[in-house]
Amino acid sequence: MTREQFRPDDHENDHFLLTTVVGSYPKPKWLHRARDLFEDEDSKFDAGDFEEAKDDAARLITQEHERCGLDVVCDGEMRRNEMVEYFAHRIDGYEFNGPVKVWGHNYFDKPSVVDEVEYGEEWLVSEYEFTSDVATQPVKVPITGPYTLAKWSFNEVYDDEADLAYELAELVNEEIEALVDAGARYIQIDEPALATTPDDHAIVGECLERIVADIPEDVRLGLHVCYGDYSRIYPEILEYPVHEFDIELCNGGYDQLDVFKEPTFTKDLAMGVVDIHAREIETVAEIKGNIKKALEIVPPERLTVSPDCGVKLLPREVAYGKMENMVKAAREIEAELDAGEIDIEPPAPSAGD
Amino acid sequence: MTEIVSTTPGLYPLPDWAKEDLKTLKGNQKEDLISGTEGPEIEEAYEEVRTEFIDAQKAASLDRIVEGQGRWDDMIAHPLVVHDDVETRGIVRYYDNNNFYREPVVKGELSATGDVAAELSAAAEQVADGLQAVLPGPYSLADLATDEYYDDSEEFLAAIADFLAEEAAQFPAVETLFLLEPSLVENAPEEGEDERASEAIDTVANAIDADVVAYPYWGALEEKVYAHVMDADIDALGFDLVSNHDENVYNAQEYGTPDDVALGVVDGQNTLVESPETITERVEWFSEQTPQNDYGRIYATTNTETFYLPVNRFEEKLEALGAVQKAEVKA
């Protein structure tokens, strides 16, 4: 069990629903201003000043997560600009040519792989070390997965995206080893691109085999996927060498919940219980209802409670409110489970599973 | 002797200054996107964009010049989103890409808006000859839209075809019309529907006095669909050789082609820039593989729209296409 290590010493209930986040959190406005100043050539605000601002933001948001009562926290990705760009800037072999359209007037600096990819600058170790120094709770590290890094780049070098993804998987493995050496015990691999091309689930599986090579067994590995047709990747993903799947389900009103019931879900489930695309803060009662839906898939000892996805697009006070209510809801469900007031059984594994 | 004509299917990436300016002028939420009722400041920015697009094509010596479709925020769904009886809803995925458009929902009788014609008329002022119009093919536009007005999908497809035909009838004089039909590959029509998709192309093609190119992409047409599209009254059919050259050449070998073909030989979705020599080789390869066909004209084009690319690589690709060795192509 990789999960029990995250139960707080003073946890009030016998049952323990691990509460955490997916990763990103709204940046304070002043951090955006600081970036603008740093990028303004006429400004005296230099690299050192910008680093200080990012440290301050990371400290602030890590503690904000702890104030919500979350069991496992992170720094809200205060140092990262975007989930592919951030890594591509640190990997040798990538180049940037300018923004490309995602939709309407929303753009993304989609990088090009123009040479063989190699480990360049360190990616996340210093981020992890800083956050775990600041935090009193355990820290989770979200890292963009190799399939998404490959899929959301232009590939000028490798024969196909799979080849590029496998090379990148070796680099992700190297980074995770360094993170583990630095003390990280909870790593979440983000593969949102899997939702857009579900037929490639075997490529993601092969990437994960490379990623987990030589990673100690007590390190908890999660995989986050979101906004897709899960019936096209389930049950195949149960073969993946990870402990936990973090899945967005709230936004769709749990219309895909049944996908995970047949065959029986055999991994730990981190289920989205608040919608990150809705600005209304869900009530504790509403979130409790959502958590109960997760209990139809896994028993409480295999359930992690989290938002659907990164919350960075929400106003900060809304993001905070959702996290706070989510934790309250989890604690109330735990107490009700302790008291035997909840009677939900996930389907038992059948002989065929 | 086969004539090689360099062109593109349009939908260009906005220049970087325009990305910034238009985001500021319009906003970047879904309700801020193009509606057809933009004020003079926004219109002026788009006019400048249009001029830059045309100048870039002239500088690259392309044989056909497109308006560039800078205003098409919703990609090839654009002709519907500016219609009064069409409502735009949430953003939905644009085929298998990490791109999104607003779902157009048809709520009333479709009739021409003249929106695309106005763009082309503005472009015509700057283009003496070789002007090329671009429209979504009727099957693809119907596929991207949601119908809440017509009785069934059959009637809806026919209405979309009539709508596009009315739009095309308002165009100024153009040399060529590209009908972009990715849905014929990506969401292939079923039995019966394939014939209607072909008839729908006919409806649009017959409304305009220009060379009409039906241009499917992201793969090759299924054989039955191919056979039906061959029945349509088109001058040229497209083959996306970048995404799938084998099946495309098989279709051409097995079922023949119209007199003219449009070959997607430059990758519209990758920054690696093909040399003019590579482009020429790809065109020659297709000709050599299909010796039974005697092509009057081969359009050499990017395989897809080009808004996926950063501006620098997009411009380099235009230049490479414009420099394709026309005389040396042995057909």
PDB file of N, CA and C in Angstrom, chain B residues 31 33-34 41 78 81 86 89 96 99 107 121 129 153 169 172 174 179 196 209 249 268 278 285 291 302 310 319:
ATOM      1  N   GLU B  31     -17.918  34.158 -26.347  1.00  0.00           N
ATOM      2  CA  GLU B  31     -18.906  35.147 -26.818  1.00  0.00           C
ATOM      3  C   GLU B  31     -18.240  36.334 -27.529  1.00  0.00           C
ATOM      4  N   LEU B  33     -15.988  36.029 -29.942  1.00  0.00           N
ATOM      5  CA  LEU B  33     -15.487  35.668 -31.271  1.00  0.00           C
ATOM      6  C   LEU B  33     -16.385  36.214 -32.381  1.00  0.00           C
ATOM      7  N   ILE B  34     -15.955  35.988 -33.607  1.00  0.00           N
ATOM      8  CA  ILE B  34     -16.558  36.656 -34.772  1.00  0.00           C
ATOM      9  C   ILE B  34     -18.073  36.421 -34.860  1.00  0.00           C
ATOM     10  N   GLU B  41     -12.917  49.283 -36.056  1.00  0.00           N
ATOM     11  CA  GLU B  41     -11.537  49.052 -35.627  1.00  0.00           C
ATOM     12  C   GLU B  41     -11.114  47.605 -35.885  1.00  0.00           C
ATOM     13  N   HIS B  78     -17.065  28.458 -40.044  1.00  0.00           N
ATOM     14  CA  HIS B  78     -17.296  29.902 -40.085  1.00  0.00           C
ATOM     15  C   HIS B  78     -18.555  30.357 -40.831  1.00  0.00           C
ATOM     16  N   VAL B  81     -21.493  30.415 -38.457  1.00  0.00           N
ATOM     17  CA  VAL B  81     -21.511  31.153 -37.185  1.00  0.00           C
ATOM     18  C   VAL B  81     -21.876  32.630 -37.364  1.00  0.00           C
ATOM     19  N   VAL B  86     -28.396  31.076 -36.690  1.00  0.00           N
ATOM     20  CA  VAL B  86     -27.514  30.052 -36.130  1.00  0.00           C
ATOM     21  C   VAL B  86     -26.998  30.560 -34.787  1.00  0.00           C
ATOM     22  N   ARG B  89     -22.901  27.618 -29.484  1.00  0.00           N
ATOM     23  CA  ARG B  89     -22.926  27.111 -28.102  1.00  0.00           C
ATOM     24  C   ARG B  89     -21.503  26.909 -27.594  1.00  0.00           C
ATOM     25  N   ASP B  96      -9.602  15.556 -34.794  1.00  0.00           N
ATOM     26  CA  ASP B  96      -8.735  14.957 -33.777  1.00  0.00           C
ATOM     27  C   ASP B  96      -7.609  15.884 -33.363  1.00  0.00           C
ATOM     28  N   ASN B  99      -7.592  21.559 -31.046  1.00  0.00           N
ATOM     29  CA  ASN B  99      -8.207  22.829 -31.464  1.00  0.00           C
ATOM     30  C   ASN B  99      -9.713  22.713 -31.273  1.00  0.00           C
ATOM     31  N   LYS B 107     -31.033  27.173 -36.141  1.00  0.00           N
ATOM     32  CA  LYS B 107     -32.338  27.346 -35.489  1.00  0.00           C
ATOM     33  C   LYS B 107     -33.420  27.833 -36.448  1.00  0.00           C
ATOM     34  N   SER B 121     -14.535  39.736 -52.244  1.00  0.00           N
ATOM     35  CA  SER B 121     -14.573  40.976 -53.022  1.00  0.00           C
ATOM     36  C   SER B 121     -13.462  41.911 -52.558  1.00  0.00           C
ATOM     37  N   ASP B 129      -5.237  38.319 -60.893  1.00  0.00           N
ATOM     38  CA  ASP B 129      -5.730  37.021 -61.366  1.00  0.00           C
ATOM     39  C   ASP B 129      -5.275  35.890 -60.449  1.00  0.00           C
ATOM     40  N   SER B 153     -31.540  14.553 -41.166  1.00  0.00           N
ATOM     41  CA  SER B 153     -30.180  14.824 -41.611  1.00  0.00           C
ATOM     42  C   SER B 153     -30.109  14.973 -43.139  1.00  0.00           C
ATOM     43  N   ALA B 169     -22.746  31.764 -55.196  1.00  0.00           N
ATOM     44  CA  ALA B 169     -23.319  32.517 -56.318  1.00  0.00           C
ATOM     45  C   ALA B 169     -23.034  34.014 -56.167  1.00  0.00           C
ATOM     46  N   PRO B 172     -17.382  37.205 -56.231  1.00  0.00           N
ATOM     47  CA  PRO B 172     -16.842  37.858 -57.415  1.00  0.00           C
ATOM     48  C   PRO B 172     -16.188  36.782 -58.294  1.00  0.00           C
ATOM     49  N   VAL B 174     -13.867  34.239 -59.552  1.00  0.00           N
ATOM     50  CA  VAL B 174     -12.707  33.535 -58.994  1.00  0.00           C
ATOM     51  C   VAL B 174     -12.292  32.444 -59.985  1.00  0.00           C
ATOM     52  N   LEU B 179     -13.364  23.206 -51.999  1.00  0.00           N
ATOM     53  CA  LEU B 179     -14.380  22.787 -51.027  1.00  0.00           C
ATOM     54  C   LEU B 179     -13.703  21.831 -50.043  1.00  0.00           C
ATOM     55  N   ARG B 196     -25.655  11.180 -51.272  1.00  0.00           N
ATOM     56  CA  ARG B 196     -26.188  12.515 -51.011  1.00  0.00           C
ATOM     57  C   ARG B 196     -25.058  13.520 -50.791  1.00  0.00           C
ATOM     58  N   ASP B 209     -19.088  29.645 -61.570  1.00  0.00           N
ATOM     59  CA  ASP B 209     -18.324  29.433 -62.795  1.00  0.00           C
ATOM     60  C   ASP B 209     -16.832  29.504 -62.445  1.00  0.00           C
ATOM     61  N   VAL B 249      -3.156   6.797 -53.175  1.00  0.00           N
ATOM     62  CA  VAL B 249      -2.707   6.423 -54.515  1.00  0.00           C
ATOM     63  C   VAL B 249      -3.470   5.174 -54.983  1.00  0.00           C
ATOM     64  N   GLY B 268       0.702  20.674 -43.444  1.00  0.00           N
ATOM     65  CA  GLY B 268       0.134  21.887 -42.849  1.00  0.00           C
ATOM     66  C   GLY B 268       0.162  21.875 -41.337  1.00  0.00           C
ATOM     67  N   THR B 278      11.711  18.338 -52.608  1.00  0.00           N
ATOM     68  CA  THR B 278      10.870  17.299 -51.992  1.00  0.00           C
ATOM     69  C   THR B 278       9.442  17.398 -52.501  1.00  0.00           C
ATOM     70  N   TRP B 285       6.067  11.449 -57.823  1.00  0.00           N
ATOM     71  CA  TRP B 285       5.784  10.096 -57.327  1.00  0.00           C
ATOM     72  C   TRP B 285       4.336   9.726 -57.598  1.00  0.00           C
ATOM     73  N   PRO B 291       0.127   5.955 -63.765  1.00  0.00           N
ATOM     74  CA  PRO B 291       0.461   6.274 -65.161  1.00  0.00           C
ATOM     75  C   PRO B 291      -0.754   6.245 -66.085  1.00  0.00           C
ATOM     76  N   THR B 302      -0.653  22.508 -49.436  1.00  0.00           N
ATOM     77  CA  THR B 302      -0.500  21.910 -48.108  1.00  0.00           C
ATOM     78  C   THR B 302      -1.646  20.923 -47.934  1.00  0.00           C
ATOM     79  N   PRO B 310       3.181  28.014 -36.600  1.00  0.00           N
ATOM     80  CA  PRO B 310       3.672  29.346 -36.264  1.00  0.00           C
ATOM     81  C   PRO B 310       3.953  30.111 -37.569  1.00  0.00           C
ATOM     82  N   GLU B 319       6.636  29.756 -49.408  1.00  0.00           N
ATOM     83  CA  GLU B 319       7.745  29.990 -50.338  1.00  0.00           C
ATOM     84  C   GLU B 319       8.183  28.697 -51.021  1.00  0.00           C
TER      85      GLU B 319
END
